[in-house]
Short mmCIF file of C-alpha atoms and ligand atoms in Angstrom, two decimals:
data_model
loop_
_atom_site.label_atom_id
_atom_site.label_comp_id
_atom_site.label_asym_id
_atom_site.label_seq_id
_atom_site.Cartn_x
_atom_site.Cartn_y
_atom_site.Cartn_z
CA UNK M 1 -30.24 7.69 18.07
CA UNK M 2 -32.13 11.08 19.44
CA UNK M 3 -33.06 13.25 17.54
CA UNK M 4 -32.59 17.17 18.19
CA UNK M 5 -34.42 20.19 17.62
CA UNK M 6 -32.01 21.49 14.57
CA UNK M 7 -31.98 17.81 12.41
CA UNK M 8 -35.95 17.43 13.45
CA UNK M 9 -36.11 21.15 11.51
CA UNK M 10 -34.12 19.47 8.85
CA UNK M 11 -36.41 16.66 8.86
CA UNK M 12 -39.85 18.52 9.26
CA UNK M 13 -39.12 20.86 6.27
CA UNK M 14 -39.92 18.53 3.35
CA UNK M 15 -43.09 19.58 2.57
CA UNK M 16 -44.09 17.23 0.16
CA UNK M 17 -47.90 18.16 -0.46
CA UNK M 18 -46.70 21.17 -1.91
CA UNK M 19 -43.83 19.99 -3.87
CA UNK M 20 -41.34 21.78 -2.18
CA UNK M 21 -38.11 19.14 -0.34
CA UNK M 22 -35.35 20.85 1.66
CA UNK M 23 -32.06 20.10 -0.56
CA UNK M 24 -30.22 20.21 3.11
CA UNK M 25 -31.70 16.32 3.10
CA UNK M 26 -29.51 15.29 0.09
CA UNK M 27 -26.32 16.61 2.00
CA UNK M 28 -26.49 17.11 5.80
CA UNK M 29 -24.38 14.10 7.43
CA UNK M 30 -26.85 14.56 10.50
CA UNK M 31 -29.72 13.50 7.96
CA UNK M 32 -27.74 10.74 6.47
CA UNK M 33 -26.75 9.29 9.99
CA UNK M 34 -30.51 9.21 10.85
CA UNK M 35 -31.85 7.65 7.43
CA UNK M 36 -29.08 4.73 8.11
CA UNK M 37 -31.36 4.42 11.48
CA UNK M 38 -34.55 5.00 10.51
CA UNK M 39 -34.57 3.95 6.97
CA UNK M 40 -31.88 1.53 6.53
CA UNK M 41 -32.05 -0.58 9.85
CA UNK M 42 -36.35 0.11 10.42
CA UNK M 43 -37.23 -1.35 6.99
CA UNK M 44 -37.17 -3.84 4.51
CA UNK M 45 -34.42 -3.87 1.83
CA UNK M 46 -33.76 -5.93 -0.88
CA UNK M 47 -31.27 -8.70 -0.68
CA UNK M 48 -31.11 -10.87 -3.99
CA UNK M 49 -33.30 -13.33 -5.94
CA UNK M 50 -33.78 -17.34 -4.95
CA UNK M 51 -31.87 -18.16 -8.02
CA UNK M 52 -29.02 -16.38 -7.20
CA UNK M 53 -28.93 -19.02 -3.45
CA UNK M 54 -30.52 -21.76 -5.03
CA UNK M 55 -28.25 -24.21 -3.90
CA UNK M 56 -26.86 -24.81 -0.38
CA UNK M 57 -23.43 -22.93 0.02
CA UNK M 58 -24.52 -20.49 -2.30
CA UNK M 59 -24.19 -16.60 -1.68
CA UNK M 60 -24.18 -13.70 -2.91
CA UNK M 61 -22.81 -10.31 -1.07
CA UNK M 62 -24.89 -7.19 -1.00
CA UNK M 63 -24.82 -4.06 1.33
CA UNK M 64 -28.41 -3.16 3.65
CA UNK M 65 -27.25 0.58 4.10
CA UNK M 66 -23.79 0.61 4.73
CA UNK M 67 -23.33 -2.81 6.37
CA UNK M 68 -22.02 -5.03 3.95
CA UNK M 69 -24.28 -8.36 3.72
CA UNK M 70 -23.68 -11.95 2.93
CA UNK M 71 -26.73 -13.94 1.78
CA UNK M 72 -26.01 -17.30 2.02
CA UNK M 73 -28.35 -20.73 2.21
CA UNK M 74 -26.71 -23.04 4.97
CA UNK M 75 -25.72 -26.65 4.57
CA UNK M 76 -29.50 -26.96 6.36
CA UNK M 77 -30.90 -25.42 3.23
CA UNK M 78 -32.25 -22.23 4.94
CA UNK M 79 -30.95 -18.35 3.52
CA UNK M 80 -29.50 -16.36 6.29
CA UNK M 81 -28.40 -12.98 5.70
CA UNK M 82 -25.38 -12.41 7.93
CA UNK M 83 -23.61 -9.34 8.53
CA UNK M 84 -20.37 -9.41 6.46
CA UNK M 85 -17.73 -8.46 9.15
CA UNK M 86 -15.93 -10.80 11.69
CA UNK M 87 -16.59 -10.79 14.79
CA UNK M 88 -12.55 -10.41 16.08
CA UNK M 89 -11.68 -7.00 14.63
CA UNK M 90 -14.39 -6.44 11.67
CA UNK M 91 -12.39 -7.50 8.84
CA UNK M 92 -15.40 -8.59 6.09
CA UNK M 93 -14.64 -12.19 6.14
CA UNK M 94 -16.13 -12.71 1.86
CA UNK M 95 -14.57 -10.72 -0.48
CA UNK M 96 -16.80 -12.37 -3.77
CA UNK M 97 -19.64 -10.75 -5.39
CA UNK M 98 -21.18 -14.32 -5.47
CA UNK M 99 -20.58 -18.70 -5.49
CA UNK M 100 -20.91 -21.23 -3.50
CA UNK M 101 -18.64 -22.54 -0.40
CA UNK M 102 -18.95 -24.58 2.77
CA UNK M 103 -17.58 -21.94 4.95
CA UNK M 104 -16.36 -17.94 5.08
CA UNK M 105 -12.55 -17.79 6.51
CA UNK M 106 -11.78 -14.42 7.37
CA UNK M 107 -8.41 -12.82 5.45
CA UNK M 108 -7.15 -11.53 8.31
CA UNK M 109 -6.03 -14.01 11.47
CA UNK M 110 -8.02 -16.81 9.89
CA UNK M 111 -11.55 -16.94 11.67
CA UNK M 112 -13.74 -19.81 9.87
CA UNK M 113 -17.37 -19.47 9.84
CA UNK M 114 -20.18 -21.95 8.62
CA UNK M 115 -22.68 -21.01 5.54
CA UNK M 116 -24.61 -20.52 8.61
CA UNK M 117 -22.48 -18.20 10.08
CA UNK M 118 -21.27 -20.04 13.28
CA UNK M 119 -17.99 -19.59 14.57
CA UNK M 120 -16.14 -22.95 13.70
CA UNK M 121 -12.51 -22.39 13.47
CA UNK M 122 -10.23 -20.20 15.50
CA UNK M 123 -6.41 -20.78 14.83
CA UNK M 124 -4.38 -20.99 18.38
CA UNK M 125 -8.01 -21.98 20.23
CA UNK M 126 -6.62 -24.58 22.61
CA UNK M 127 -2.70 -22.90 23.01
CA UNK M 128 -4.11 -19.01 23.33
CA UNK M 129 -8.53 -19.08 24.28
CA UNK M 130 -9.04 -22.38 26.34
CA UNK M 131 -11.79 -21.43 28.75
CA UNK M 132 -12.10 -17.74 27.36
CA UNK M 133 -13.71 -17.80 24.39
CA UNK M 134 -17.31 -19.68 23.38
CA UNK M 135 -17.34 -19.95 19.50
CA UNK M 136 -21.21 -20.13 19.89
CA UNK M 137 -21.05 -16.62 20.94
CA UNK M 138 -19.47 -15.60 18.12
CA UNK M 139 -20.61 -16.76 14.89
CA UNK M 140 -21.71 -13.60 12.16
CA UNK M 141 -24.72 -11.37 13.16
CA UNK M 142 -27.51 -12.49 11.18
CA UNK M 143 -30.27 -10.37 9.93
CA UNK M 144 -33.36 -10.06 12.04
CA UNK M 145 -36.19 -11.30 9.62
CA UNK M 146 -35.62 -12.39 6.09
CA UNK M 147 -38.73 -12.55 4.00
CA UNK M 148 -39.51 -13.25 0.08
CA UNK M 149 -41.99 -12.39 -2.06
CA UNK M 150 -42.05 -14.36 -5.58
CA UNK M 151 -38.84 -15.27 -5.11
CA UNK M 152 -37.64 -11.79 -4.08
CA UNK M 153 -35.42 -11.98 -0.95
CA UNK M 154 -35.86 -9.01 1.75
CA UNK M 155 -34.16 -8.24 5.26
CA UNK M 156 -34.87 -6.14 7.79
CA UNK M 157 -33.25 -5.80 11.39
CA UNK M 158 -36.46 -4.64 12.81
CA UNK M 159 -37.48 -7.40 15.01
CA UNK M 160 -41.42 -5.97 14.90
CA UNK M 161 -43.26 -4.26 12.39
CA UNK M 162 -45.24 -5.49 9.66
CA UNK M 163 -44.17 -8.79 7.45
CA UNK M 164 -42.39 -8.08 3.92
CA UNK M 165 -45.90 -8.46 1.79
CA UNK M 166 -47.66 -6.41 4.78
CA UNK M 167 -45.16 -3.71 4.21
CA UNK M 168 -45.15 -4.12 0.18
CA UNK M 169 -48.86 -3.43 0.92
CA UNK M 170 -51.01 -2.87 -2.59
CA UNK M 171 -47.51 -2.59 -4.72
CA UNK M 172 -48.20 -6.55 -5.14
CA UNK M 173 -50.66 -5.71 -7.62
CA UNK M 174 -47.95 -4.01 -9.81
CA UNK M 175 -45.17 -6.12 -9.11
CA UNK M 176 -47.03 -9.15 -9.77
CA UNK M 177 -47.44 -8.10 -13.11
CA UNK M 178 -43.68 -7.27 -13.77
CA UNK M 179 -41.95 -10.14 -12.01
CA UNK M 180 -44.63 -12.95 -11.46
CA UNK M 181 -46.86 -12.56 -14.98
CA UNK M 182 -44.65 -15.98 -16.45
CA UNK M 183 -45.62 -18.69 -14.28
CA UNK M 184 -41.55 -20.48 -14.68
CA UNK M 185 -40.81 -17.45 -12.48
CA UNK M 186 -37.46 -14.95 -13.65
CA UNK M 187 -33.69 -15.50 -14.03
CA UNK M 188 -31.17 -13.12 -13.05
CA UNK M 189 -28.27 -12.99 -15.37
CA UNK M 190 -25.31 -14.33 -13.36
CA UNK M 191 -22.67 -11.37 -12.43
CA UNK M 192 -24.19 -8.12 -11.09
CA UNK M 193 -22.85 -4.45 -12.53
CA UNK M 194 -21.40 -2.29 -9.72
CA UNK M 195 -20.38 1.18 -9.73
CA UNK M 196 -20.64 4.37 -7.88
CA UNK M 197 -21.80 7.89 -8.67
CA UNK M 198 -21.08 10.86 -6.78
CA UNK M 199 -24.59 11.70 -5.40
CA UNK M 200 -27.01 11.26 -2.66
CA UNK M 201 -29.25 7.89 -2.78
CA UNK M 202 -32.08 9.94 -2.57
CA UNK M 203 -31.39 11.77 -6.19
CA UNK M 204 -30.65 8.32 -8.08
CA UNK M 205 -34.18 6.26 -6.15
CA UNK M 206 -36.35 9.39 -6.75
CA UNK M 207 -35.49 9.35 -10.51
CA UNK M 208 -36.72 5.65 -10.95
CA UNK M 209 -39.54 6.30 -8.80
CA UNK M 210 -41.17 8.77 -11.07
CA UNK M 211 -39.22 11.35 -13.53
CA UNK M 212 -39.94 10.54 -17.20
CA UNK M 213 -39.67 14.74 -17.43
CA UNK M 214 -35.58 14.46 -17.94
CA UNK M 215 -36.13 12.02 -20.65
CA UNK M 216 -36.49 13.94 -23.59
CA UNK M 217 -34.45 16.77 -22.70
CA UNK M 218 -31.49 14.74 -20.65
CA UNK M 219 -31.44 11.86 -23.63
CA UNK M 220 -31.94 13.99 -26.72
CA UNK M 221 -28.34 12.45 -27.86
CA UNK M 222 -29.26 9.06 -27.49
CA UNK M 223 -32.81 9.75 -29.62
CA UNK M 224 -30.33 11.27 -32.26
CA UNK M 225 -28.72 7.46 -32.25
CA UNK M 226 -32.18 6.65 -33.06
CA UNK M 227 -32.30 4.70 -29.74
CA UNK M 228 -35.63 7.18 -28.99
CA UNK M 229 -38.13 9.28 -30.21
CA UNK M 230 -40.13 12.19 -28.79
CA UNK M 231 -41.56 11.30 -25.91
CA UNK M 232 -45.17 10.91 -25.73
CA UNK M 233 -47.56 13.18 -23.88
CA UNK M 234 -49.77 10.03 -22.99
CA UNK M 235 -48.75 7.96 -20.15
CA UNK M 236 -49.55 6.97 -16.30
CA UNK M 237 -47.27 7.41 -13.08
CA UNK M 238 -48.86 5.19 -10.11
CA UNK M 239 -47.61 5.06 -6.53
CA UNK M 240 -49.26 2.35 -4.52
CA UNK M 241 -47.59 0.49 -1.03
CA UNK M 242 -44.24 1.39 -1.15
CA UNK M 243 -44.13 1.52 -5.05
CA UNK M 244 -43.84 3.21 -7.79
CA UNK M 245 -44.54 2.59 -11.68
CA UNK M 246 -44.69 4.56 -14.53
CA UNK M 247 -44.43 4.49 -18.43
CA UNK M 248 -45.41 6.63 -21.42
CA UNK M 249 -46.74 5.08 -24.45
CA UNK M 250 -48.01 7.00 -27.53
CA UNK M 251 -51.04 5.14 -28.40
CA UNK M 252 -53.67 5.70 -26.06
CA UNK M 253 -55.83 2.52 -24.83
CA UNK M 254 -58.40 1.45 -26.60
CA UNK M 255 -61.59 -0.39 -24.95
CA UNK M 256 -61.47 -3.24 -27.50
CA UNK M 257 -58.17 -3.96 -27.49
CA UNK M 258 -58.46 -6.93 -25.43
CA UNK M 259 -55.45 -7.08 -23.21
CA UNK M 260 -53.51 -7.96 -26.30
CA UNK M 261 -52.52 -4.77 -27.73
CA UNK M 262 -48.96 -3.49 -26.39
CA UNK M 263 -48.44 -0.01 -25.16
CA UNK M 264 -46.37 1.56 -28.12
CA UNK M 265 -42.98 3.42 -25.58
CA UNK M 266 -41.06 5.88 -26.72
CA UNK M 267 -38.09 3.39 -27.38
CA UNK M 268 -37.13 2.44 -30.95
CA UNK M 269 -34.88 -0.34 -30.02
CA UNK M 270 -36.28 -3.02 -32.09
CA UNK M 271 -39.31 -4.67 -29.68
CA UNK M 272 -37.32 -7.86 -28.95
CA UNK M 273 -39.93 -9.48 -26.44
CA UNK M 274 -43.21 -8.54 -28.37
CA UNK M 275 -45.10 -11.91 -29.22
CA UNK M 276 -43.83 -13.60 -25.62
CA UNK M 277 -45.32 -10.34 -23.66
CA UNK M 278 -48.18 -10.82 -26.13
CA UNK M 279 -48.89 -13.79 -24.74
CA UNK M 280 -48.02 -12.79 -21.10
CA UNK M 281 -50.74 -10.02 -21.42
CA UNK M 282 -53.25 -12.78 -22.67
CA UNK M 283 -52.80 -14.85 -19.81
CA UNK M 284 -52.89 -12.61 -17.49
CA UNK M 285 -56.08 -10.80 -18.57
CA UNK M 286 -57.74 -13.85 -18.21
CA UNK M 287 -56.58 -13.80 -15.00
CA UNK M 288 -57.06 -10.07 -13.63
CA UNK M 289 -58.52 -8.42 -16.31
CA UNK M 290 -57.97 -6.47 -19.76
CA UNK M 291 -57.45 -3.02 -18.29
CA UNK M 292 -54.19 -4.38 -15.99
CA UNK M 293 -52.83 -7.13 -18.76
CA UNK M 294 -52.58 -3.82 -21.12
CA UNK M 295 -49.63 -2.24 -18.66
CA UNK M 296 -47.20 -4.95 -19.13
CA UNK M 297 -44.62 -4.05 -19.63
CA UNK M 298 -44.59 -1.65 -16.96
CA UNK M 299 -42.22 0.54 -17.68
CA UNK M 300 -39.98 2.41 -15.00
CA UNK M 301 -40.21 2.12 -11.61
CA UNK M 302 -39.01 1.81 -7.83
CA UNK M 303 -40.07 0.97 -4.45
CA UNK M 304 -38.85 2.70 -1.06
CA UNK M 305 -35.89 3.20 -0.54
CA UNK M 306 -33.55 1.93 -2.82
CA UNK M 307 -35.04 -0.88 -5.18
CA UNK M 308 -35.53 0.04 -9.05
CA UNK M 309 -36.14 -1.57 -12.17
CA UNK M 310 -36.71 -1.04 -15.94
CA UNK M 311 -39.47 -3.44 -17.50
CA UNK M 312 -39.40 -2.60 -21.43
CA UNK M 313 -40.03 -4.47 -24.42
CA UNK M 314 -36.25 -3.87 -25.10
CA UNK M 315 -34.66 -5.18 -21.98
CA UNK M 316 -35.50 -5.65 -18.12
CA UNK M 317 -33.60 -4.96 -15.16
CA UNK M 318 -33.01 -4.58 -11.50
CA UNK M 319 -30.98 -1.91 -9.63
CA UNK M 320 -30.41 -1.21 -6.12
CA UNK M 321 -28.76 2.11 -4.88
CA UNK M 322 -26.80 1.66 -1.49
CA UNK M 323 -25.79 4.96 0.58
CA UNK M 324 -22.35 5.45 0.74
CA UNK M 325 -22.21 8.82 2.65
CA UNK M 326 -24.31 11.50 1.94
CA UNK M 327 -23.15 12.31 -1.44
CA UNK M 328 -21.95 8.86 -2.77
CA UNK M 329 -24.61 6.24 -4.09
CA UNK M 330 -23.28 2.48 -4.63
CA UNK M 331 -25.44 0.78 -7.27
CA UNK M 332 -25.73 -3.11 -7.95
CA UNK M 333 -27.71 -3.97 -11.25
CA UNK M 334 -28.56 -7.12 -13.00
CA UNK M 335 -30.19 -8.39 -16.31
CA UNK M 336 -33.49 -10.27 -15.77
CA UNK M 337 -35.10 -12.41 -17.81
CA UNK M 338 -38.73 -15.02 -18.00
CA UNK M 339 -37.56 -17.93 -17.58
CA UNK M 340 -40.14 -19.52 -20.50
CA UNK M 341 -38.30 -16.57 -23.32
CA UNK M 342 -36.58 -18.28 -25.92
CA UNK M 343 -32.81 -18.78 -25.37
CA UNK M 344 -32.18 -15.93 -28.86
CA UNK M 345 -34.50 -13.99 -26.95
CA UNK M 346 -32.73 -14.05 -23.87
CA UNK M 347 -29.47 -13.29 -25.38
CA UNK M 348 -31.11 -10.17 -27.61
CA UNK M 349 -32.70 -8.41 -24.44
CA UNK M 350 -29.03 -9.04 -22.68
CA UNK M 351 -27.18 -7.14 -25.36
CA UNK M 352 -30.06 -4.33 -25.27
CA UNK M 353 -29.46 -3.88 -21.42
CA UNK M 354 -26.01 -3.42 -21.81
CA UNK M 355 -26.19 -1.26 -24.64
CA UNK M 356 -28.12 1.47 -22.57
CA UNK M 357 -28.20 0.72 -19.01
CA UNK M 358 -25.35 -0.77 -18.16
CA UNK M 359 -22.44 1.33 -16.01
CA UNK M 360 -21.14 2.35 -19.84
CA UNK M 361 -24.57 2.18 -21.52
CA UNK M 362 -25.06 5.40 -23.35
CA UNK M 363 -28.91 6.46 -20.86
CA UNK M 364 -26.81 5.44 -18.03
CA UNK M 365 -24.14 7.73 -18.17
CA UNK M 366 -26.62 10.55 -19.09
CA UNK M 367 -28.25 10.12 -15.28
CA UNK M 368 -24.90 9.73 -13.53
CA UNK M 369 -23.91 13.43 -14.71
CA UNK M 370 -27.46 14.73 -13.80
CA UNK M 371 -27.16 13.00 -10.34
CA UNK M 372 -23.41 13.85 -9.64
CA UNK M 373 -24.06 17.70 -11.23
CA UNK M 374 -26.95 17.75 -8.84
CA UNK M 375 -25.23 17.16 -5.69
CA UNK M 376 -22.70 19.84 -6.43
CA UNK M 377 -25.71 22.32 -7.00
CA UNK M 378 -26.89 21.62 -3.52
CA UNK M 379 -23.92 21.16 -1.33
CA UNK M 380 -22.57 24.89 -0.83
CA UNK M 381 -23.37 26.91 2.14
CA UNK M 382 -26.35 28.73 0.18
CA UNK M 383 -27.62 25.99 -2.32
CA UNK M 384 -28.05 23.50 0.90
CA UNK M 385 -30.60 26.25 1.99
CA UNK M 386 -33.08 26.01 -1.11
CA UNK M 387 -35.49 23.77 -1.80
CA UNK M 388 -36.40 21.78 -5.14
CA UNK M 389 -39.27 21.86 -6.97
CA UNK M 390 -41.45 18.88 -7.04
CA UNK M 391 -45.15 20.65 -7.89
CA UNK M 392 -45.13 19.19 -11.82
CA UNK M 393 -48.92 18.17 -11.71
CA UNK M 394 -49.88 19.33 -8.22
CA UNK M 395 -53.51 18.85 -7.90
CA UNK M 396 -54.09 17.01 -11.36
CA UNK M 397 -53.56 13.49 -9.17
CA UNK M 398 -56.40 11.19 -9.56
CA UNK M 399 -57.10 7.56 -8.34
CA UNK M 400 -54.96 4.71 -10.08
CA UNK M 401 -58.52 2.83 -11.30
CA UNK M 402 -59.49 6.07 -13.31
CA UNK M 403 -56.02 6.21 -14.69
CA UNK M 404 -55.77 2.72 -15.51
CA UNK M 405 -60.07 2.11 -15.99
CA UNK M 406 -59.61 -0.78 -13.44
CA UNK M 407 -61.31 -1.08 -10.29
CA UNK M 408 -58.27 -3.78 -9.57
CA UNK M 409 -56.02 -1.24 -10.00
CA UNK M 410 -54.63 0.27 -6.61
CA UNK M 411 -52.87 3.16 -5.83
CA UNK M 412 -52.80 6.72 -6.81
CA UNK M 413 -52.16 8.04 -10.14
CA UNK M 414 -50.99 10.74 -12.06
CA UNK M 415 -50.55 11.79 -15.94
CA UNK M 416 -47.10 10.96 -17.23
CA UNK M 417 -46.10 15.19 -16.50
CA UNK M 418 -46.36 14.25 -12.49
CA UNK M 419 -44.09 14.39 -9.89
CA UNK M 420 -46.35 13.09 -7.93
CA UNK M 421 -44.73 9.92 -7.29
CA UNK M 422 -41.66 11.64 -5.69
CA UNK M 423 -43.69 13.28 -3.73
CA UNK M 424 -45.23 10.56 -2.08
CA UNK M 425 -41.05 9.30 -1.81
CA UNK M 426 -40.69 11.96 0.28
CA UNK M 427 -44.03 11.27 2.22
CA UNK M 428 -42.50 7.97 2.90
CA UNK M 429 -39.22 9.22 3.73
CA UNK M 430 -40.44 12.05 6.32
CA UNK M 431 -42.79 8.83 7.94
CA UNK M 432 -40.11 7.24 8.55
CA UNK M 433 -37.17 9.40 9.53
CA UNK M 434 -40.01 10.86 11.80
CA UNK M 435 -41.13 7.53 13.83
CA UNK M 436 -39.51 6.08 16.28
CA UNK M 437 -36.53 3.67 15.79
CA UNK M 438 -37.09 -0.62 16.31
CA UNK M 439 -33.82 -1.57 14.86
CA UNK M 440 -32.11 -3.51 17.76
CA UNK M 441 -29.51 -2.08 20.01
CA UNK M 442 -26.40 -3.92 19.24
CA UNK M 443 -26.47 -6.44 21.91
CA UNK M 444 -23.02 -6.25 24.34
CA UNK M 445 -20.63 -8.70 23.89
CA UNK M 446 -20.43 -11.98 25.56
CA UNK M 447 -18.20 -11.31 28.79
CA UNK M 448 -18.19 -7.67 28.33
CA UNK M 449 -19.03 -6.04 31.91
FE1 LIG N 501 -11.15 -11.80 11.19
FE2 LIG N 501 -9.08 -11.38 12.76
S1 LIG N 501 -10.38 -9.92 11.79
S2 LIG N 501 -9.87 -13.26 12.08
FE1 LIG N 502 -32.76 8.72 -17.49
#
């Protein structure tokens, strides 16, 4: 796709050292076309956990942008991602958010491809193809490179560019410490949560990334539940990599605490997972020191584009938000869990998830209406002209080591009042809507002149 002088405008006016993002991004179908280039096909997105494909014939369907995505380990034990439309008129050929088959048959005339993806069954072959059609140049288009991390499965169509943990860059550090701090590994709770909200990716990844400034105001009626209290003043927000973290917590760190004292959040659910994360934070300062055992858990956070997660004492989860247009935001979210918690454990941080963040938990419908309500501010002819405001602690930004009083600790950091984490979101985003695209040119079809 080339890019002309008016959407390189569009592009070039985020001006994220000073705070100040073009709300013409969040609308402009120009803009979105180009981030489903440059964003969604240059880069890599998240696909699903190895538990969820554990087993051969297992899958799971996801989107990476808009293409819809099966993830599926092959009878030969190896997890493809394979692009969820047949390859006669388009029709996706799985329907199921997840199992576990020996082959996809398409709905439509009947198509029947392997776990692998190769085309294996074509009703009418010999009476209506003989000598017309090859089924090996037909099976599902597969992903480019699929990479994991700790389990974490990743795809991108780029066929160069750096590897997934090249890419993560120093955002290992952090997510290390909320997916990889018990050595059993995680669980995702089977069944994901899907639903859509009427706004722009963009709005839903930026508020994960960073903005603990709606809380108080935004969630006052949960707090009146007693689900919160005030919110703190004390608190970090880190980007490092492509990540972001950030959590407030009203006690401030103290030298001697020894990696074993928790950060007190401004949740008053009761603390659920307090003696296993106790031991968690033991282990691992043994490990990589005090000053980095104390964040767990980590609170809120994202990395680019569209990968979030909660890590509380309450309750853990994952989220991803796939595009949907320019004003309408798909999101898939599961439960996780440590696989060494007790099984009552377990069960207790389930119920707390979907008490507050699943689709009708009562924080998660507070967020929808600030995302959806936000959209409609900026679409008009005059409110697509304006920019937001993203200077909350402009120039108060120090290193993450300071911040955290770890040398081990990458990144840079900001008090909990920052924005600064969105604005390096939007650092990322104008990189990359700005460089040049590797995602393949569809290749022509076999026997097409
Ligand atoms: Fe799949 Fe026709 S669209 S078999
Ligand atoms: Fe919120």
């Amino acid at each position: 796709m080339t890019v002309g002088s008016h959407l390189a405008d569009l592009v070039g006016a985020v001006q994220y050292d000073k705070g100040l993002v073009a709300r013409s991004i969040f609308v402009d179908p120009e803009v979105y076309a180009l981030e489903l280039d440059r964003i969604f096909a240059n880069n890599w997105l998240f696909l699903g956990h190895e538990s969820q494909v554990a087993e051969p014939g297992d899958f799971i369907t996801t989107y990476m942008g808009e293409d819809p995505i099966i993830v599926s380990r092959g009878h030969d034990g190896h997890v493809r991602a394979l692009l969820n439309a047949c390859r006669h008129r388009g029709m996706r050929v799985c329907r199921s958010d997840e199992g576990n088959t020996s082959f996809f048959q398409c709905p439509y005339h009947a198509w029947t491809y392997s776990s692998a993806g190769e085309l294996e069954g074509v009703p009418k072959f010999r009476l209506g193809y003989a000598g017309v059609l090859d089924k090996k140049e037909w099976g599902l288009r597969e992903v480019t490179r699929v990479e994991s991390y700790r389990g974490f499965l990743f795809g991108n169509w780029a066929p160069e560019g750096p590897s997934l943990e090249e890419w993560l860059g120093d955002f290992t550090t952090y997510f290390d410490l909320i997916f990889a701090r018990d050595p059993a590994g995680i669980e995702v709770v089977p069944g994901a949560h899907r639903w859509t909200v009427d706004t722009n990716w963009k709005i839903a990844s930026e508020n994960f990334a960073a903005d603990m400034y709606h809380v108080e105001h935004s969630h006052a009626r949960p707090a009146e539940l007693g689900l919160m209290q005030a919110m703190p003043d004390e608190g970090y927000q880190i980007s490092a990599g492509m990540g972001f973290v950030g959590h407030a917590f009203t006690r401030p760190v103290s030298e001697d605490a020894g990696g074993e004292e928790p950060l007190h959040s401004y949740w008053t659910l009761p603390n659920i997972q307090t003696e296993f994360l106790a031991e968690m934070r033991k282990q691992v300062a043994e490990e990589k020191g005090a000053a980095l055992a104390r964040l767990i858990p980590l609170g809120h956070g994202a990395l680019f584009p569209t990968f979030a997660f909660l890590d509380l004492e309450q309750f853990r989860l994952m989220r991803v938000h796939h595009p949907q247009g320019p004003d309408r935001t798909l999101i898939h979210q599961w439960c996780v869990l440590d696989r060494s918690l007790p099984a009552d454990v377990k069960d207790a941080v389930r119920k707390q998830y979907e008490l507050t963040f699943g689709p009708a938990g009562l924080l998660e419908q507070d967020d929808g209406e600030n995302w959806r309500e936000c959209q409609n501010g900026m679409r008009g002819f005059i409110g697509r002209q304006l920019d937001s405001n993203m200077m909350l602690g402009l120039g108060l930004e120090k290193s993450a080591s300071e911040i955290v009083g770890d040398d081990n600790a990458p990144g840079v950091a900001g008090g909990i009042w920052s924005e600064g984490n969105q604005r390096r979101f939007y650092e990322h985003w104008q990189r990359f809507m700005q460089a040049p695209s590797s995602a393949p040119a569809s290749e022509p079809s076999p026997g097409r002149g």
